XYZ file of C-alpha atoms in Angstrom:
119
model
C -22.221 -36.887 0.376
C -18.584 -37.597 1.120
C -17.839 -33.851 0.931
C -20.166 -33.101 3.854
C -18.444 -35.705 5.995
C -14.947 -34.239 5.498
C -13.323 -31.909 8.026
C -13.620 -28.140 7.567
C -10.176 -27.495 6.079
C -10.668 -30.219 3.476
C -14.066 -28.767 2.553
C -12.618 -25.267 2.106
C -9.733 -26.688 0.073
C -12.147 -28.512 -2.246
C -14.389 -25.435 -2.584
C -11.482 -23.139 -3.457
C -9.977 -25.558 -5.974
C -13.328 -26.010 -7.706
C -13.985 -22.253 -7.666
C -10.592 -21.605 -9.257
C -11.154 -24.301 -11.903
C -14.604 -23.024 -12.847
C -14.308 -19.251 -12.493
C -10.714 -18.177 -12.893
C -10.596 -17.526 -16.603
C -8.820 -14.216 -16.111
C -5.614 -13.246 -14.385
C -7.535 -10.978 -11.989
C -9.346 -13.902 -10.388
C -6.108 -15.742 -9.780
C -4.354 -12.612 -8.519
C -7.048 -11.782 -5.945
C -7.304 -15.340 -4.648
C -3.514 -15.652 -4.514
C -3.338 -12.427 -2.475
C -5.911 -13.814 -0.050
C -4.011 -17.059 0.356
C -0.520 -15.587 0.742
C -1.047 -12.549 2.959
C -1.718 -12.512 6.661
C -3.832 -9.357 6.775
C -7.324 -9.167 8.211
C -8.622 -6.221 6.181
C -8.141 -5.726 2.462
C -8.800 -2.551 0.529
C -9.701 -2.635 -3.135
C -7.130 -0.520 -4.930
C -8.671 1.949 -7.362
C -5.367 2.680 -9.101
C -5.182 -0.727 -10.733
C -6.389 -1.182 -14.276
C -9.075 -3.712 -13.428
C -12.691 -4.297 -14.215
C -14.699 -3.262 -11.148
C -17.603 -5.529 -12.074
C -15.278 -8.517 -12.186
C -13.980 -7.709 -8.693
C -17.562 -7.429 -7.427
C -18.376 -10.873 -8.826
C -15.293 -12.444 -7.222
C -16.015 -10.860 -3.846
C -19.694 -11.807 -4.022
C -18.747 -15.434 -4.674
C -16.251 -15.537 -1.800
C -18.782 -13.798 0.452
C -21.439 -16.350 -0.490
C -19.017 -19.141 0.456
C -18.506 -17.487 3.856
C -14.805 -16.854 3.244
C -14.924 -13.061 3.393
C -17.073 -10.410 5.049
C -17.729 -7.171 3.203
C -19.224 -4.258 5.089
C -18.237 -1.453 2.721
C -17.800 -1.559 -1.035
C -14.055 -0.914 -0.945
C -13.067 -3.082 2.013
C -13.463 -6.715 2.853
C -12.321 -8.898 5.710
C -11.275 -12.526 5.818
C -13.612 -14.557 8.056
C -12.401 -16.849 10.808
C -13.315 -19.809 8.618
C -10.937 -18.669 5.859
C -8.272 -17.571 8.338
C -8.225 -20.955 10.059
C -7.958 -22.641 6.665
C -5.097 -20.388 5.552
C -3.169 -20.826 8.780
C -3.912 -24.531 8.959
C -5.554 -24.227 12.380
C -8.816 -25.699 13.420
C -10.585 -26.160 16.673
C -10.287 -29.578 18.311
C -13.918 -30.352 17.518
C -13.726 -29.262 13.905
C -10.400 -30.896 13.097
C -11.878 -34.373 13.208
C -13.482 -35.744 10.134
C -17.149 -36.512 10.571
C -16.344 -39.876 9.066
C -14.514 -40.856 12.240
C -15.608 -43.892 14.211
C -16.981 -41.965 17.190
C -19.963 -40.777 15.140
C -19.818 -37.110 16.238
C -21.386 -34.615 13.863
C -21.180 -30.849 13.861
C -22.528 -27.649 12.393
C -20.396 -24.532 12.051
C -22.198 -21.212 12.458
C -20.216 -18.218 11.203
C -20.718 -14.608 12.231
C -22.361 -13.912 8.879
C -25.257 -16.090 10.125
C -24.805 -18.703 7.407
C -24.880 -22.326 8.472
C -22.356 -24.821 7.147
C -22.686 -28.552 7.769
């Protein structure tokens, strides 16, 4: 239960590290996640010229979409959500930057635009 009580950036950090440990058996996984972490773009286009397994890309994107870190409207484009962007830039709102384990006892729920609820 300690995970739920951490602040948002710590939760995302833990989720990404565990995802990388469990699912990044190939170089493609690491490459795509590294591109997400190091670039400042909002929209990404899947490059068809690369020699990559399309099914593997779909699995990676589906996992990141399920975590609420990306939004995918079309098959060849995906967007980084505000949740991921705030994690990458190290920003958080004043309410979400506090750990829920703080002494004031405040609790919060984050509702993303993809209509998924994160505690």
